[in-house]
Structure formats: C-alpha cells, structure tokens
Amino acid sequence: MSKQKPSLPKGTRDFGPAVMTKRYFILDTIKKVYQKYGYAPIETPAMENLSVLQGKYGDEGDQLLFKILNSGDFLSKSTEQGLKSSKELLPAISEKGLRYDLTVPFARFVVMHQHELTFPFKRYQIQPVWRADRPQKGRYREFYQCDADAIGTNSLLCEAEIVLMIQEVFQNLQQTKPDTLDYAIKINNRKVLSGIVEVIGASGKETDFAVAIDKLDKIGEEKVKEELAERGFSAASLEKITPLFSLKGDNFEQITHLKAFLKDSEIGSKGIAELEEVFSILQGLGADVPQLELDVTLARGLSYYTGAIFEVKPKNVEMGSISGGGRYDGLTDNFGLPDVSGVGISFGVDRIYDVLEELDLFPDAHQESTQVLIVAFDQESWNYSLRVLNSLRVNNIKSELYPEPVKLKKQMKYGNDKNIPFVIVVGSEETKSGLLTFKDMAEGSQDNLSISEILNRLK
Amino acid sequence: MSKQKPSLPKGTRDFGPAVMTKRYFILDTIKKVYQKYGYAPIETPAMENLSVLQGKYGDEGDQLLFKILNSGDFLSKSTEQGLKSSKELLPAISEKGLRYDLTVPFARFVVMHQHELTFPFKRYQIQPVWRADRPQKGRYREFYQCDADAIGTNSLLCEAEIVLMIQEVFQNLQQTKPDTLDYAIKINNRKVLSGIVEVIGASGKETDFAVAIDKLDKIGEEKVKEELAERGFSAASLEKITPLFSLKGDNFEQITHLKAFLKDSEIGSKGIAELEEVFSILQGLGADVPQLELDVTLARGLSYYTGAIFEVKPKNVEMGSISGGGRYDGLTDNFGLPDVSGVGISFGVDRIYDVLEELDLFPDAHQESTQVLIVAFDQESWNYSLRVLNSLRVNNIKSELYPEPVKLKKQMKYGNDKNIPFVIVVGSEETKSGLLTFKDMAEGSQDNLSISEILNRLK
C-alpha cells in the first residue's frame, strides 16, 4: 500500500459544495416542475445485465458501454485455453454493464413491473449515466440525465404539458433576473416530415431530407438543394420543395401553408392535425408560450420519434440544444411487450449549468447553505456561544459555531469562504451585555442586537 | 436483437414511485439536518481508479470491488500470449472500479482539492455504493450511503453535534407519531478501551477484548470471561476486569466509576475526559438527549476509530445498528497527506426504511405527489377542465387532468392507485354551473364548490 498521488478516471468529475449547490438548484427546479405536472420518481440500478443493454444503441453504442468484470475468478467460465480476442472473451468474463441512458432501463422497468403499474404511467428519473466516449469539452463519461415520460396514452395533452413544463423550468431557473435567457421551444412532428417527402415524391427519404435541411441556417437554400440532389432527390422533388424554404410567419401562418402543402398526404395531414391539437390544448389551458416555434427542419432523433419532436435552443448564448424529446412507439418492443407508446422530455443539466453561469443566473443566497456563523473571541465567549447556537437551531436556522476560539481572522475567513451571509461575533462584552454583534456580510453593516432581535431579523 | 424477458442483476433493485417517495422522505430528512448543522454536499464519480480503491478495504474488500473492463480492445495491453490466471490478467484489462464506500473517495477528494478547501471542512455525501457481496435479505450489491464528516478540527463540538444530528433525524422521521421508535444513541471512546486493557495488564489486546465483551448481553459474564481466557487474558487480568461487568447507573455514574478504574492509564483518562467534554458541550447547548447511553462494550470499527465511537440501536424493533460513526486519524495517509483527522456519521437508509415501515411511521400525504386529479365525463367537460387545471397549477398545486375522457371508473382508479388525496369531477352540469364536484378521498366527503372555494380548501 504505497503512498500515491490520487487521480480521477478521465471524463469524470468531482463536485464540491459550491458547484453542488448550483447543480441542486437546477435539479430541484426540474424535479418540482415534473412533480407539479404529476410525474412520479423512479430509480433503477446503475448496473444492468448486458443482455438488456446490448443491441439497443447501435454498434457504436455497444462500444461505448462500460462493462463490468464478473466477480471472483472471472476466467473460470472461459472454456478454451489460449488468449482469445477481446470480442470472443467478453461474453465469458462480463455479464453486466453501466446504464448508457435512462430510456432502456425505463423500458425494462415497465416490462418487469407492468402488472403493478397504473397506466397512463408518468415517471421522472434523475440519475447518472455512463458512456465510454472520448472525453472532450462538455462531454463527460459520467453525467446526469433528467427524463420525464408519459406512457400508455396517446393524448396530446402530454405534448402540451411538455411545452409548459419546459417553459416553467426555464422561468423558475431565471427567478433572479426574469427573461434574461432568450430561447426557443422548437416543435415539429415526424409525420409532417414523412408527409413532406411523400408530397415531393421521395417517400422514405426523411433521414436524407432531415440531414440536409438541418443545415439550412448555416449553408443556405442553394447548398441544401445541392446536398439533396447528391442524396438522390430528383429535380422535380427539389422544385416541389421550394415553397417550404420560404415558409414564414407565426406558427398559425406556417400551419396554414403546410396544411395546403400537405393536403394530398394522409400522414402529413395527420401530423398537421396533431400540431394543431397541441396548440389548441395550450389555448384551452390559457397558456401563453411566445417561445414556442414550429420548425419543420427539426428532425432530432428521427429514427426513434413517431409524433411530436421537441428541442430547446438558447438564442442569446452560444450553445446547442439544452432540452429535447418527442413521442415514440414501441418503447418496450425489444423486451417482448408491444404497443407501448409514450412521449418524453429530457433536460441537459451540464449545458443548462453553463448557460446559467454565463448569464449569471444562479441565485446568490442558497437556502440549503449555512445562514449564520458564530465566531467567539475566547474560550469563555465560546462556551456562551453554545447557547446562541442552540437558540438559532431551535428556530430552524442553519447555523454553525466555529469549532474553536482561534484567531478571529481565521474564523471570519471560514465564513467568507463558505459564503455565509450573517456572522455573529461573541466576545467578553457581548457575554456581559447579551447584545451580540450581528454582521450582514452582503450589506457590510453591523448592529448590536439581542438574540431575539437577531431571530426577528433572520425571519 | 431477439426478444427477451428482461431481468435485473442480482442484488440490485428498482424503486417505483411509492418506494421512492418513502426513500426521499428519509434522505431529505437526513439532508436537511446535515445542512442545518453546516455540512455542505459533495459528489464524487461512481468510478474510481483501482489504484485509489485497492488495498483500502483489506483482502476481502478488494475481492468485493466491482471492476470495470477497459474500453475497446481490452486484451491489447496484455503482453503475454496464452490465457493467464484471472489474478494475473486483471491489471492488464481493468483500471477502474465502482466505489465501495464514500470514505475512500472522500479522502481522495480532500487530497486532490486540498488547496481549494477551507478547513475545518464539513461535507455530506449521499450516493450509492457497490459491493460484489453475496446478496441476502437486507444485503444488496447497490445501496445508498449517507455520510457526514467534519475534518480538520479536533473540537469535540463536532461529536456533540453528531449526537444532536442523530436525535434530530430520528425526531423528524417520527413527525407523524412522535416517540414511537425507542432507540439508544450509544457512545464510547476508543481511548477508554485502550485504557481498560492497559489497566488490566493486557495492552494492545483491544480487539480481543472488544470481540468478547460485545457478546456480554447474549452469553453473560461467565462465558465472556471464558472467551477472554481463551484469547490469552490472564487470570489476574480477568479479576481486575470484574468491576466493569457490574458497571451500572446513568452516564455520569458510569463515568465516575470509569474515572477511578482508569486513573492509572493516561490514555484511558484522556478518553474519559473526552467523553466528559462531549457531555459538557451538550449541556452548554441546552440539549436534552435521554437516548444517549455510554457503553464501554461498544467497539464498532475498532481498527479505524481513535476517539469517539457512535452507534444507534433500535430498542423496540428487531434490527441491528441503523447509524454509526466515530473519530479517526489519518484519513488521507494512504494518499500522502498526513494528519487529517475527523469525525463522521453514517445513516443506514435501507434499515431505517424497514424500521419506519414496521412502525408505520411514513407520512400518508407526500408533498411531492399529485394533490388533485381532475376527471371529466366527456370531451366537452374535458375541454372545460383544461381551465380548471390551469387555475390549480397557477396556484402551484400539483395537479393532473386524466388525459382522456374515458370511463369514470378507470379515471378514478388512476387517482386511487396514485394515492391522490383530492378529485374534482367535471360533467355537463359542472360546466354550466361552474360548481365543481370536489371529493376528499381520505374523508370520503364531497361538495359542490367553485374553483376559488376549492383553492381556499387546498391552501
């Protein structure tokens, strides 16, 4: 057991108190909104059987799974002598992996507990996931996901409520400075994309269409058309699609144009009807969501989503999407339970953290942190301070007495480093008079107050 | 990708909404008490380098570490051809493991962040840990630990505050039925144990002494003496120890006897002085802790603790210790940072869960769960209900509208299964009159109320 300089596995992070307080602020905000809309929490184990995880994320995903070595003499199950290839050896020495996302564990959960659950089932889940990705700025090997899903109903109320949850989360995250973050809640519908390619005579080519049109903002209409041509879209298709490039106006104007454009496509018309229904439910709810923008170029998770598609994009901060989701079918098909459809949303905690940091949106005072530090000049004052400490705590005030009557400067530094907003100084005079020196660190003021006056100030 | 019946790795658990709500109740209660006493949260990654974990938990502990297979072609680092033994192959194919407890990661954290931290450093940490133990009733391969530690000070205020935190946690957990759980907060001091063996002429044999005396309640004085004799305690030692077996009375009476018994042992007298100081600080704090019991047979974690030792034991429920801790030296010695002493406490969430369940102490109503379900007779009522839903949510009431106007029975079952305390029924009459049927499910009552009357009821 030699002495060693310890290190962290690459792509992983420690979170100290200051960062944790900010992370809790984000997670608690999301959690409260999920709860307000009737989503209930679940947790699943960090480890899943590899049979559950493998084959769900494509070949690349399988590569990125962290696999756990079987316990004990793991080679004992390996029948052949001689060193095989990693690929051949793997199934003999590893049966478990760390979860890669929260969706597959949720699907497994639903199948295993289907007889205990009441549908529609609305769950949220906030837990870390692990991916053996190459670490880089903003990409970690361990990070939290924050998902909410409603399964077992096709009601578009769920979609409308997802829009409202997004709005409420970002409203509550900006309590300190309302409307500092400018952002769009983009909405589209997979059926609209299917309808568009059908109408232009390129059925089934949603993915090619999506990949190209996604670049419209960056490379412009002509280049997008070139790319579509390269991807096998005919000249006739490209001509037919032209009106879409000039799709302008508010959501209702766009819908009017799209309705006409898609009138001969059954699936496209269905997509438009669904979008209209979501807007109509929002109206029924009396909701005003100026951030909501219909965007027919939005094709996030195309291979997965079957109905609504959502994405949240900051406008006044350089940052990719900070939340996304959509409606899907066949969540649990892989596990032998067909026809489970649902709709979900996920918030990107790390990116939201960076956005709030950049816009200076984290609240200064944190309810969870120590409110009052008591510092004492000497042992006698320290003994007296115990009573003061007790009075504060009986009144449920988060408070600390510096554990030893060391030099005042050291005690004050402790309070400062911990960002404690109020300090009570106790010396021989204070113990005699019962009037304590009460410092408000933010205001830089100080007063001589009795303990009951201090309690009143703090309430 | 064949369809498969999914399963969970053995020793791991899913937590559905009902269990999660109860677990949150426990974890939030502990968290709030930690915060009230000035402990701040940290989190560390699930994965640690094996160099950090190995050699810290003994040979058996090393066996119980879950090891993570290196990514990609993990055999490429294995220099020799031919299949080696598991033990030889391991270092070549695995460099990371899952954390086994929160103490070693905390030590690593302190060393790596020592220049950013202000000492004394008081942190709490609530995260899962993993052990490849044989699963059995009450023993899992993934479970939460809930630790708080104060390092960088020898002040016995920390010990006194640990006693108070324990008391406050169990008080707050019993809000619904105060004093239902009868329990002892046992306290001892490692130095007292050292003093006892010194006084009886068996210096260094604390462990043998502790193992034997621990059985006093079960096997009685004579058998304990037999075991001590087997463990090499001389007849003279056994005679000298006899007064300890009849140690009776309250904490102060015991201390008086022990003081006399240990008067010739410097370390023993130091231990008694420390215990007295803890009691004195508690008195200074005005604390009344009838649960606190000095117990010289308490030797939990003997190899680790150097000062105070704590353990919490239920008295009216069959259950082992539900919380424990103590003071230690050299937390970070293994990582090359000497002289970091501290004192810590840990709560056993799974056992506390079982205790609260057995004594029926979980609160019925959960603040985090949906308070109101709106059910609608038909589409028109459903559309009207959107407004009602909006009024509730604007007033921050956790509420849901059943997503479709299906059969009332199905909607009511949903509310019942989710344990939602209030239901609003909306039908054609209600939409006309504006008076809604408001059901209090616990009381079994119902009234026709306007939405503002309902809001008043709910406040």
Tab-separated table of C-alpha atoms in Angstrom, chain A residues 31-373:
chain	number	residue	atom	x	y	z
A	31	LYS	CA	-37.920	17.944	-10.179
A	32	LYS	CA	-40.519	20.353	-8.760
A	33	VAL	CA	-41.941	21.086	-12.194
A	34	TYR	CA	-42.125	17.372	-13.035
A	35	GLN	CA	-43.961	16.784	-9.759
A	36	LYS	CA	-46.338	19.681	-10.361
A	37	TYR	CA	-47.434	18.003	-13.597
A	38	GLY	CA	-48.000	14.639	-11.922
A	39	TYR	CA	-44.792	12.830	-12.822
A	40	ALA	CA	-43.563	10.488	-10.078
A	41	PRO	CA	-39.959	9.439	-9.421
A	42	ILE	CA	-38.396	6.053	-10.051
A	43	GLU	CA	-34.797	4.833	-9.783
A	44	THR	CA	-33.136	1.890	-11.472
A	45	PRO	CA	-29.763	0.286	-10.658
A	46	ALA	CA	-26.534	1.634	-12.141
A	47	MET	CA	-25.777	-1.876	-13.396
A	48	GLU	CA	-27.926	-3.653	-15.935
A	49	ASN	CA	-27.443	-7.057	-17.483
A	50	LEU	CA	-25.612	-6.698	-20.786
A	51	SER	CA	-28.455	-8.634	-22.412
A	52	VAL	CA	-30.679	-5.655	-21.544
A	53	LEU	CA	-28.253	-3.016	-22.803
A	54	GLN	CA	-26.629	-4.549	-25.872
A	55	GLY	CA	-28.193	-4.102	-29.295
A	56	LYS	CA	-30.232	-1.089	-28.212
A	57	TYR	CA	-27.853	1.737	-29.131
A	58	GLY	CA	-26.383	0.505	-32.415
A	59	ASP	CA	-22.873	-0.884	-32.857
A	60	GLU	CA	-21.288	2.377	-31.778
A	61	GLY	CA	-23.367	2.464	-28.630
A	62	ASP	CA	-22.386	-1.105	-27.767
A	63	GLN	CA	-18.750	0.002	-27.986
A	64	LEU	CA	-19.427	2.826	-25.551
A	65	LEU	CA	-20.967	0.641	-22.840
A	66	PHE	CA	-18.882	0.317	-19.703
A	67	LYS	CA	-18.734	-3.411	-18.977
A	68	ILE	CA	-18.282	-4.844	-15.516
A	69	LEU	CA	-15.962	-7.753	-14.987
A	70	ASN	CA	-17.587	-10.815	-13.418
A	71	SER	CA	-16.638	-11.221	-9.771
A	72	GLY	CA	-14.082	-13.661	-8.455
A	73	ASP	CA	-12.217	-15.952	-10.830
A	74	PHE	CA	-13.729	-14.425	-13.941
A	75	LEU	CA	-11.697	-16.579	-16.309
A	76	SER	CA	-13.133	-19.802	-14.886
A	77	LYS	CA	-16.062	-19.609	-17.285
A	78	SER	CA	-13.742	-19.248	-20.238
A	79	THR	CA	-13.715	-22.745	-21.721
A	80	GLU	CA	-10.814	-22.504	-24.119
A	81	GLN	CA	-7.205	-22.188	-23.111
A	82	GLY	CA	-5.160	-19.691	-25.073
A	83	LEU	CA	-5.827	-15.973	-25.233
A	84	LYS	CA	-8.806	-15.255	-27.442
A	85	SER	CA	-9.682	-11.914	-28.949
A	86	SER	CA	-11.321	-9.326	-26.730
A	87	LYS	CA	-14.566	-9.751	-28.617
A	88	GLU	CA	-14.613	-13.514	-28.112
A	89	LEU	CA	-13.547	-13.341	-24.495
A	90	LEU	CA	-16.012	-10.608	-23.477
A	91	PRO	CA	-19.189	-12.694	-23.082
A	92	ALA	CA	-17.289	-15.165	-20.890
A	93	ILE	CA	-15.958	-12.580	-18.444
A	94	SER	CA	-18.618	-9.856	-18.325
A	95	GLU	CA	-22.381	-10.069	-17.880
A	96	LYS	CA	-23.197	-6.584	-16.619
A	97	GLY	CA	-22.743	-3.026	-17.816
A	98	LEU	CA	-23.367	0.503	-16.557
A	99	ARG	CA	-26.528	2.132	-17.862
A	100	TYR	CA	-25.978	4.175	-21.004
A	101	ASP	CA	-29.174	6.201	-20.767
A	102	LEU	CA	-32.404	6.180	-18.772
A	103	THR	CA	-34.673	5.065	-21.611
A	104	VAL	CA	-33.662	1.408	-21.933
A	105	PRO	CA	-33.669	0.888	-18.132
A	106	PHE	CA	-37.106	2.542	-18.075
A	107	ALA	CA	-38.345	0.173	-20.793
A	108	ARG	CA	-37.013	-2.780	-18.795
A	109	PHE	CA	-38.655	-1.374	-15.658
A	110	VAL	CA	-42.021	-1.057	-17.398
A	111	VAL	CA	-41.898	-4.637	-18.685
A	112	MET	CA	-40.826	-6.108	-15.358
A	113	HIS	CA	-43.367	-4.134	-13.331
A	114	GLN	CA	-46.180	-3.944	-15.873
A	115	HIS	CA	-48.668	-5.658	-13.572
A	116	GLU	CA	-48.030	-3.271	-10.684
A	117	LEU	CA	-48.203	-0.079	-12.738
A	118	THR	CA	-51.289	2.021	-13.434
A	119	PHE	CA	-51.396	3.404	-16.956
A	120	PRO	CA	-51.021	6.087	-18.114
A	121	PHE	CA	-47.746	5.934	-16.221
A	122	LYS	CA	-45.918	9.217	-15.768
A	123	ARG	CA	-42.456	8.867	-14.354
A	124	TYR	CA	-39.419	11.063	-13.957
A	125	GLN	CA	-35.918	9.791	-13.374
A	126	ILE	CA	-32.827	11.805	-12.477
A	127	GLN	CA	-29.723	9.644	-12.338
A	128	PRO	CA	-26.218	9.496	-13.794
A	129	VAL	CA	-25.404	7.524	-16.941
A	130	TRP	CA	-22.032	6.361	-18.230
A	131	ARG	CA	-20.531	6.304	-21.719
A	132	ALA	CA	-17.001	5.314	-22.695
A	133	ASP	CA	-16.862	8.255	-25.080
A	134	ARG	CA	-13.693	10.152	-25.861
A	135	PRO	CA	-13.810	12.927	-23.240
A	136	GLN	CA	-13.767	16.487	-24.564
A	137	LYS	CA	-15.031	19.912	-23.563
A	138	GLY	CA	-18.592	19.497	-22.342
A	139	ARG	CA	-18.587	15.734	-22.939
A	140	TYR	CA	-18.150	13.507	-19.919
A	141	ARG	CA	-18.062	9.799	-19.237
A	142	GLU	CA	-20.427	10.226	-16.306
A	143	PHE	CA	-23.271	12.703	-16.486
A	144	TYR	CA	-26.809	13.121	-15.178
A	145	GLN	CA	-29.883	12.642	-17.276
A	146	CYS	CA	-33.186	14.192	-16.226
A	147	ASP	CA	-36.022	12.459	-18.021
A	148	ALA	CA	-39.789	12.552	-17.776
A	149	ASP	CA	-42.018	10.242	-19.833
A	150	ALA	CA	-45.748	9.623	-20.006
A	151	ILE	CA	-46.563	6.222	-21.442
A	152	GLY	CA	-49.783	4.378	-22.169
A	153	THR	CA	-51.769	7.292	-23.582
A	154	ASN	CA	-51.901	8.993	-26.966
A	155	SER	CA	-53.488	12.125	-25.550
A	156	LEU	CA	-51.804	15.229	-26.902
A	157	LEU	CA	-52.362	16.845	-23.512
A	158	CYS	CA	-48.990	15.254	-22.689
A	159	GLU	CA	-47.319	17.122	-25.542
A	160	ALA	CA	-48.924	20.398	-24.476
A	161	GLU	CA	-47.811	19.807	-20.905
A	162	ILE	CA	-44.253	19.124	-22.029
A	163	VAL	CA	-44.221	22.561	-23.660
A	164	LEU	CA	-45.496	24.077	-20.413
A	165	MET	CA	-43.016	22.155	-18.274
A	166	ILE	CA	-40.149	23.438	-20.408
A	167	GLN	CA	-41.440	26.991	-20.101
A	168	GLU	CA	-41.903	26.666	-16.344
A	169	VAL	CA	-38.472	25.135	-15.786
A	170	PHE	CA	-36.706	27.969	-17.594
A	171	GLN	CA	-38.922	30.554	-15.931
A	172	ASN	CA	-38.083	29.171	-12.492
A	173	LEU	CA	-34.383	28.941	-13.319
A	174	GLN	CA	-34.424	32.679	-14.033
A	175	GLN	CA	-36.085	33.818	-10.810
A	176	THR	CA	-33.266	36.228	-10.068
A	177	LYS	CA	-33.428	38.003	-13.439
A	178	PRO	CA	-36.565	37.117	-15.394
A	179	ASP	CA	-36.290	36.813	-19.189
A	180	THR	CA	-32.507	37.056	-19.298
A	181	LEU	CA	-32.291	33.878	-21.328
A	182	ASP	CA	-33.820	34.161	-24.768
A	183	TYR	CA	-34.718	30.735	-26.080
A	184	ALA	CA	-36.953	28.875	-28.477
A	185	ILE	CA	-39.027	25.789	-27.759
A	186	LYS	CA	-38.975	24.253	-31.216
A	187	ILE	CA	-41.692	21.803	-32.113
A	188	ASN	CA	-42.157	19.610	-35.160
A	189	ASN	CA	-43.901	16.348	-35.935
A	190	ARG	CA	-42.337	13.325	-37.517
A	191	LYS	CA	-45.495	12.803	-39.580
A	192	VAL	CA	-45.036	16.245	-41.132
A	193	LEU	CA	-41.547	15.223	-42.267
A	194	SER	CA	-42.941	11.987	-43.680
A	195	GLY	CA	-45.657	13.967	-45.432
A	196	ILE	CA	-43.178	16.381	-46.981
A	197	VAL	CA	-41.049	13.661	-48.556
A	198	GLU	CA	-44.220	11.911	-49.708
A	199	VAL	CA	-45.563	15.057	-51.350
A	200	ILE	CA	-42.317	15.750	-53.194
A	201	GLY	CA	-42.149	12.170	-54.399
A	202	ALA	CA	-39.289	10.968	-52.207
A	203	SER	CA	-41.138	8.718	-49.749
A	204	GLY	CA	-38.956	7.056	-47.156
A	205	LYS	CA	-36.140	9.564	-47.508
A	206	GLU	CA	-36.968	11.506	-44.312
A	207	THR	CA	-33.480	10.948	-42.954
A	208	ASP	CA	-31.692	12.324	-46.019
A	209	PHE	CA	-34.117	15.201	-46.096
A	210	ALA	CA	-33.611	15.895	-42.407
A	211	VAL	CA	-29.812	15.781	-42.526
A	212	ALA	CA	-29.713	18.253	-45.428
A	213	ILE	CA	-32.435	20.652	-44.291
A	214	ASP	CA	-30.910	20.817	-40.845
A	215	LYS	CA	-28.086	22.850	-42.431
A	216	LEU	CA	-30.377	25.492	-43.924
A	217	ASP	CA	-29.360	28.198	-41.429
A	218	LYS	CA	-25.672	27.537	-41.968
A	219	ILE	CA	-25.274	26.921	-45.700
A	220	GLY	CA	-28.402	28.440	-47.270
A	221	GLU	CA	-31.064	27.219	-49.668
A	222	GLU	CA	-28.866	26.581	-52.719
A	223	LYS	CA	-26.340	24.416	-50.894
A	224	VAL	CA	-29.129	22.459	-49.211
A	225	LYS	CA	-30.622	21.759	-52.619
A	226	GLU	CA	-27.233	20.631	-53.903
A	227	GLU	CA	-26.910	18.247	-50.994
A	228	LEU	CA	-30.409	16.919	-51.537
A	229	ALA	CA	-29.573	16.322	-55.201
A	230	GLU	CA	-26.455	14.417	-54.146
A	231	ARG	CA	-28.618	12.369	-51.857
A	232	GLY	CA	-30.750	11.339	-54.823
A	233	PHE	CA	-33.619	13.814	-54.713
A	234	SER	CA	-34.872	14.412	-58.273
A	235	ALA	CA	-35.086	17.832	-59.891
A	236	ALA	CA	-38.876	17.542	-59.725
A	237	SER	CA	-38.691	16.887	-55.966
A	238	LEU	CA	-36.443	19.877	-55.473
A	239	GLU	CA	-38.801	22.108	-57.359
A	240	LYS	CA	-41.762	20.923	-55.372
A	241	ILE	CA	-39.961	21.556	-52.127
A	242	THR	CA	-39.079	25.165	-52.914
A	243	PRO	CA	-42.142	26.755	-51.244
A	244	LEU	CA	-41.006	25.256	-47.919
A	245	PHE	CA	-37.806	27.293	-47.945
A	246	SER	CA	-39.797	30.480	-47.800
A	247	LEU	CA	-42.083	29.242	-45.039
A	248	LYS	CA	-42.511	32.305	-42.866
A	249	GLY	CA	-44.794	33.855	-40.319
A	250	ASP	CA	-46.013	32.776	-36.928
A	251	ASN	CA	-46.977	29.247	-36.028
A	252	PHE	CA	-50.542	29.597	-37.286
A	253	GLU	CA	-49.494	31.082	-40.615
A	254	GLN	CA	-46.985	28.293	-41.087
A	255	ILE	CA	-49.609	25.706	-40.271
A	256	THR	CA	-51.964	27.230	-42.852
A	257	HIS	CA	-49.267	26.962	-45.526
A	258	LEU	CA	-48.229	23.466	-44.513
A	259	LYS	CA	-51.822	22.302	-44.499
A	260	ALA	CA	-52.142	23.286	-48.121
A	261	PHE	CA	-48.722	21.858	-48.980
A	262	LEU	CA	-49.513	18.516	-47.347
A	263	LYS	CA	-53.173	18.237	-48.314
A	264	ASP	CA	-52.564	15.170	-50.525
A	265	SER	CA	-50.547	13.298	-47.904
A	266	GLU	CA	-52.586	11.407	-45.330
A	267	ILE	CA	-49.692	11.114	-42.889
A	268	GLY	CA	-48.635	14.726	-43.422
A	269	SER	CA	-52.174	15.951	-42.764
A	270	LYS	CA	-52.286	13.802	-39.622
A	271	GLY	CA	-49.062	15.478	-38.451
A	272	ILE	CA	-50.525	18.921	-39.009
A	273	ALA	CA	-53.705	17.941	-37.188
A	274	GLU	CA	-51.631	16.787	-34.213
A	275	LEU	CA	-49.698	20.054	-34.131
A	276	GLU	CA	-52.965	21.989	-34.291
A	277	GLU	CA	-54.364	19.921	-31.431
A	278	VAL	CA	-51.329	20.697	-29.275
A	279	PHE	CA	-51.738	24.426	-29.960
A	280	SER	CA	-55.456	24.127	-29.271
A	281	ILE	CA	-54.911	22.404	-25.917
A	282	LEU	CA	-52.402	25.077	-24.966
A	283	GLN	CA	-55.020	27.669	-25.785
A	284	GLY	CA	-57.595	25.752	-23.735
A	285	LEU	CA	-55.140	25.846	-20.847
A	286	GLY	CA	-54.913	29.612	-21.201
A	287	ALA	CA	-51.205	29.260	-21.815
A	288	ASP	CA	-49.130	31.983	-23.418
A	289	VAL	CA	-45.960	30.438	-24.811
A	290	PRO	CA	-44.238	33.001	-27.034
A	291	GLN	CA	-41.138	30.779	-27.069
A	292	LEU	CA	-42.930	28.019	-28.985
A	293	GLU	CA	-41.808	27.895	-32.626
A	294	LEU	CA	-42.944	25.425	-35.229
A	295	ASP	CA	-39.846	24.350	-37.149
A	296	VAL	CA	-40.265	21.834	-39.967
A	297	THR	CA	-36.487	21.427	-40.189
A	298	LEU	CA	-36.321	19.957	-36.675
A	299	ALA	CA	-35.571	16.266	-37.011
A	300	ARG	CA	-33.922	15.326	-33.724
A	301	GLY	CA	-33.930	11.585	-33.027
A	302	LEU	CA	-35.679	10.901	-36.283
A	303	SER	CA	-35.149	7.167	-36.140
A	304	TYR	CA	-36.931	6.996	-32.813
A	305	TYR	CA	-39.727	9.544	-32.746
A	306	THR	CA	-43.085	8.967	-34.423
A	307	GLY	CA	-45.068	12.080	-33.494
A	308	ALA	CA	-44.141	15.355	-31.829
A	309	ILE	CA	-40.459	16.341	-31.720
A	310	PHE	CA	-39.184	18.975	-29.266
A	311	GLU	CA	-35.943	20.845	-28.852
A	312	VAL	CA	-34.975	23.841	-26.732
A	313	LYS	CA	-32.356	26.169	-28.153
A	314	PRO	CA	-30.861	29.239	-26.424
A	315	LYS	CA	-30.821	32.301	-28.670
A	316	ASN	CA	-28.582	34.719	-26.794
A	317	VAL	CA	-25.950	32.200	-25.663
A	318	GLU	CA	-23.752	30.070	-27.938
A	319	MET	CA	-24.990	26.634	-27.016
A	320	GLY	CA	-26.549	23.603	-28.656
A	321	SER	CA	-29.893	22.230	-27.556
A	322	ILE	CA	-30.476	22.211	-23.801
A	323	SER	CA	-33.563	20.023	-23.772
A	324	GLY	CA	-35.253	17.695	-26.192
A	325	GLY	CA	-37.782	14.969	-26.553
A	326	GLY	CA	-40.697	13.607	-28.515
A	327	ARG	CA	-43.329	10.933	-28.984
A	328	TYR	CA	-42.339	7.372	-29.735
A	329	ASP	CA	-43.943	3.983	-30.345
A	330	GLY	CA	-42.783	0.591	-29.259
A	331	LEU	CA	-40.729	1.607	-26.220
A	332	THR	CA	-40.697	-1.964	-24.932
A	333	ASP	CA	-40.829	-3.909	-28.221
A	334	ASN	CA	-37.314	-5.230	-27.599
A	335	PHE	CA	-38.474	-6.809	-24.362
A	336	GLY	CA	-41.498	-8.532	-25.846
A	337	LEU	CA	-44.152	-6.025	-24.755
A	338	PRO	CA	-45.582	-4.407	-27.904
A	339	ASP	CA	-47.606	-1.235	-28.380
A	340	VAL	CA	-46.270	0.848	-25.530
A	341	SER	CA	-46.199	4.383	-26.876
A	342	GLY	CA	-45.328	7.478	-24.989
A	343	VAL	CA	-43.846	10.921	-25.048
A	344	GLY	CA	-40.851	12.186	-23.141
A	345	ILE	CA	-38.594	15.109	-22.413
A	346	SER	CA	-35.051	15.361	-21.139
A	347	PHE	CA	-33.091	18.333	-19.774
A	348	GLY	CA	-29.335	18.638	-20.329
A	349	VAL	CA	-28.069	19.534	-16.866
A	350	ASP	CA	-24.453	20.256	-17.797
A	351	ARG	CA	-25.377	22.602	-20.628
A	352	ILE	CA	-28.038	24.348	-18.579
A	353	TYR	CA	-25.387	24.829	-15.885
A	354	ASP	CA	-23.094	26.532	-18.394
A	355	VAL	CA	-25.927	28.732	-19.691
A	356	LEU	CA	-26.917	29.881	-16.193
A	357	GLU	CA	-23.278	30.512	-15.330
A	358	GLU	CA	-22.708	32.570	-18.479
A	359	LEU	CA	-25.819	34.686	-17.872
A	360	ASP	CA	-25.080	34.928	-14.139
A	361	LEU	CA	-28.476	33.482	-13.296
A	362	PHE	CA	-27.633	31.395	-10.235
A	363	PRO	CA	-29.168	32.839	-7.079
A	364	ASP	CA	-26.649	34.299	-4.614
A	365	ALA	CA	-28.259	33.016	-1.475
A	366	HIS	CA	-28.839	29.332	-1.231
A	367	GLN	CA	-31.473	28.098	1.163
A	368	GLU	CA	-29.542	24.915	1.766
A	369	SER	CA	-26.363	26.620	2.971
A	370	THR	CA	-25.413	27.845	6.422
A	371	GLN	CA	-27.141	31.170	7.165
A	372	VAL	CA	-25.285	32.224	10.299
A	373	LEU	CA	-21.752	31.711	11.574
